[in-house]
PDB file of C-alpha atoms in Angstrom:
ATOM      1  CA  UNK A   1       0.000   0.000   0.000  1.00  0.00           C
ATOM      2  CA  UNK A   2       1.042   3.586  -0.661  1.00  0.00           C
ATOM      3  CA  UNK A   3      -0.095   6.169   1.892  1.00  0.00           C
ATOM      4  CA  UNK A   4      -1.200   9.536   0.559  1.00  0.00           C
ATOM      5  CA  UNK A   5      -0.720  12.927   2.170  1.00  0.00           C
ATOM      6  CA  UNK A   6      -4.241  12.541   3.572  1.00  0.00           C
ATOM      7  CA  UNK A   7      -3.205   9.432   5.559  1.00  0.00           C
ATOM      8  CA  UNK A   8      -5.266   7.060   3.402  1.00  0.00           C
ATOM      9  CA  UNK A   9      -3.748   3.797   2.156  1.00  0.00           C
ATOM     10  CA  UNK A  10      -4.166   2.892  -1.491  1.00  0.00           C
ATOM     11  CA  UNK A  11      -3.360  -0.345  -3.249  1.00  0.00           C
ATOM     12  CA  UNK A  12      -1.134   0.159  -6.278  1.00  0.00           C
ATOM     13  CA  UNK A  13       0.210  -2.219  -8.895  1.00  0.00           C
ATOM     14  CA  UNK A  14       4.014  -2.407  -8.982  1.00  0.00           C
ATOM     15  CA  UNK A  15       6.562  -4.380 -10.957  1.00  0.00           C
ATOM     16  CA  UNK A  16       9.142  -6.284  -8.918  1.00  0.00           C
ATOM     17  CA  UNK A  17      12.361  -6.678 -10.896  1.00  0.00           C
ATOM     18  CA  UNK A  18      14.211  -8.806  -8.329  1.00  0.00           C
ATOM     19  CA  UNK A  19      13.816 -10.068  -4.789  1.00  0.00           C
ATOM     20  CA  UNK A  20      15.713 -11.651  -1.954  1.00  0.00           C
ATOM     21  CA  UNK A  21      14.277 -12.396   1.498  1.00  0.00           C
ATOM     22  CA  UNK A  22      12.840  -9.137   2.913  1.00  0.00           C
ATOM     23  CA  UNK A  23      14.063  -6.991  -0.036  1.00  0.00           C
ATOM     24  CA  UNK A  24      12.387  -6.129  -3.337  1.00  0.00           C
ATOM     25  CA  UNK A  25      13.767  -4.148  -6.262  1.00  0.00           C
ATOM     26  CA  UNK A  26      10.781  -2.315  -7.739  1.00  0.00           C
ATOM     27  CA  UNK A  27      11.205  -1.287 -11.386  1.00  0.00           C
ATOM     28  CA  UNK A  28       7.887   0.534 -11.826  1.00  0.00           C
ATOM     29  CA  UNK A  29       4.804   1.687  -9.946  1.00  0.00           C
ATOM     30  CA  UNK A  30       6.511   3.725  -7.204  1.00  0.00           C
ATOM     31  CA  UNK A  31       8.283   7.054  -6.995  1.00  0.00           C
ATOM     32  CA  UNK A  32      11.046   8.087  -4.616  1.00  0.00           C
ATOM     33  CA  UNK A  33       8.563  10.230  -2.690  1.00  0.00           C
ATOM     34  CA  UNK A  34       5.921   7.513  -2.170  1.00  0.00           C
ATOM     35  CA  UNK A  35       5.344   6.431   1.414  1.00  0.00           C
ATOM     36  CA  UNK A  36       5.049   2.655   1.395  1.00  0.00           C
ATOM     37  CA  UNK A  37       3.354   0.723   4.179  1.00  0.00           C
ATOM     38  CA  UNK A  38       5.646  -2.102   5.325  1.00  0.00           C
ATOM     39  CA  UNK A  39       4.016  -3.232   8.578  1.00  0.00           C
ATOM     40  CA  UNK A  40       0.449  -4.075   9.577  1.00  0.00           C
ATOM     41  CA  UNK A  41      -0.532  -5.043   6.041  1.00  0.00           C
ATOM     42  CA  UNK A  42      -3.100  -7.614   7.190  1.00  0.00           C
ATOM     43  CA  UNK A  43      -5.052  -4.924   9.041  1.00  0.00           C
ATOM     44  CA  UNK A  44      -5.312  -2.512   6.097  1.00  0.00           C
ATOM     45  CA  UNK A  45      -7.449  -2.419   2.987  1.00  0.00           C
ATOM     46  CA  UNK A  46      -7.696   0.049   0.123  1.00  0.00           C
ATOM     47  CA  UNK A  47      -9.093   3.302   1.515  1.00  0.00           C
ATOM     48  CA  UNK A  48      -8.102   2.682   5.157  1.00  0.00           C
ATOM     49  CA  UNK A  49      -6.971   5.654   7.206  1.00  0.00           C
ATOM     50  CA  UNK A  50      -3.618   4.897   8.811  1.00  0.00           C
ATOM     51  CA  UNK A  51      -1.296   6.558  11.304  1.00  0.00           C
ATOM     52  CA  UNK A  52       2.266   6.655  10.064  1.00  0.00           C
ATOM     53  CA  UNK A  53       5.408   6.117  12.071  1.00  0.00           C
ATOM     54  CA  UNK A  54       7.845   7.214   9.375  1.00  0.00           C
ATOM     55  CA  UNK A  55      11.330   5.809   9.776  1.00  0.00           C
ATOM     56  CA  UNK A  56      14.393   6.656   7.706  1.00  0.00           C
ATOM     57  CA  UNK A  57      15.280   3.870   5.248  1.00  0.00           C
ATOM     58  CA  UNK A  58      18.658   3.419   6.938  1.00  0.00           C
ATOM     59  CA  UNK A  59      16.916   2.385  10.177  1.00  0.00           C
ATOM     60  CA  UNK A  60      14.749  -0.125   8.306  1.00  0.00           C
ATOM     61  CA  UNK A  61      17.760  -1.615   6.529  1.00  0.00           C
ATOM     62  CA  UNK A  62      19.531  -2.039   9.868  1.00  0.00           C
ATOM     63  CA  UNK A  63      16.653  -4.241  11.085  1.00  0.00           C
ATOM     64  CA  UNK A  64      16.695  -6.600   8.098  1.00  0.00           C
ATOM     65  CA  UNK A  65      17.907 -10.135   8.556  1.00  0.00           C
ATOM     66  CA  UNK A  66      19.673 -10.727   5.269  1.00  0.00           C
ATOM     67  CA  UNK A  67      21.988 -13.724   5.092  1.00  0.00           C
ATOM     68  CA  UNK A  68      25.505 -13.036   3.843  1.00  0.00           C
ATOM     69  CA  UNK A  69      27.262 -15.712   1.844  1.00  0.00           C
TER      70      UNK A  69
END
């Protein structure tokens, strides 16, 4: 879901170019300024009002559990 400036979540079609556990490379359907919902997805549907707890991407990346080989 992408969350608009009005705090409403909207479903949007995207194209995933590549993925590894917990990471997706999106090739179309999002802009750099879009606010993407990454938690609580089972509780939200298109048109839901949501409260955001925006976190810098660096903090989210630090929490990922990506295996190194």
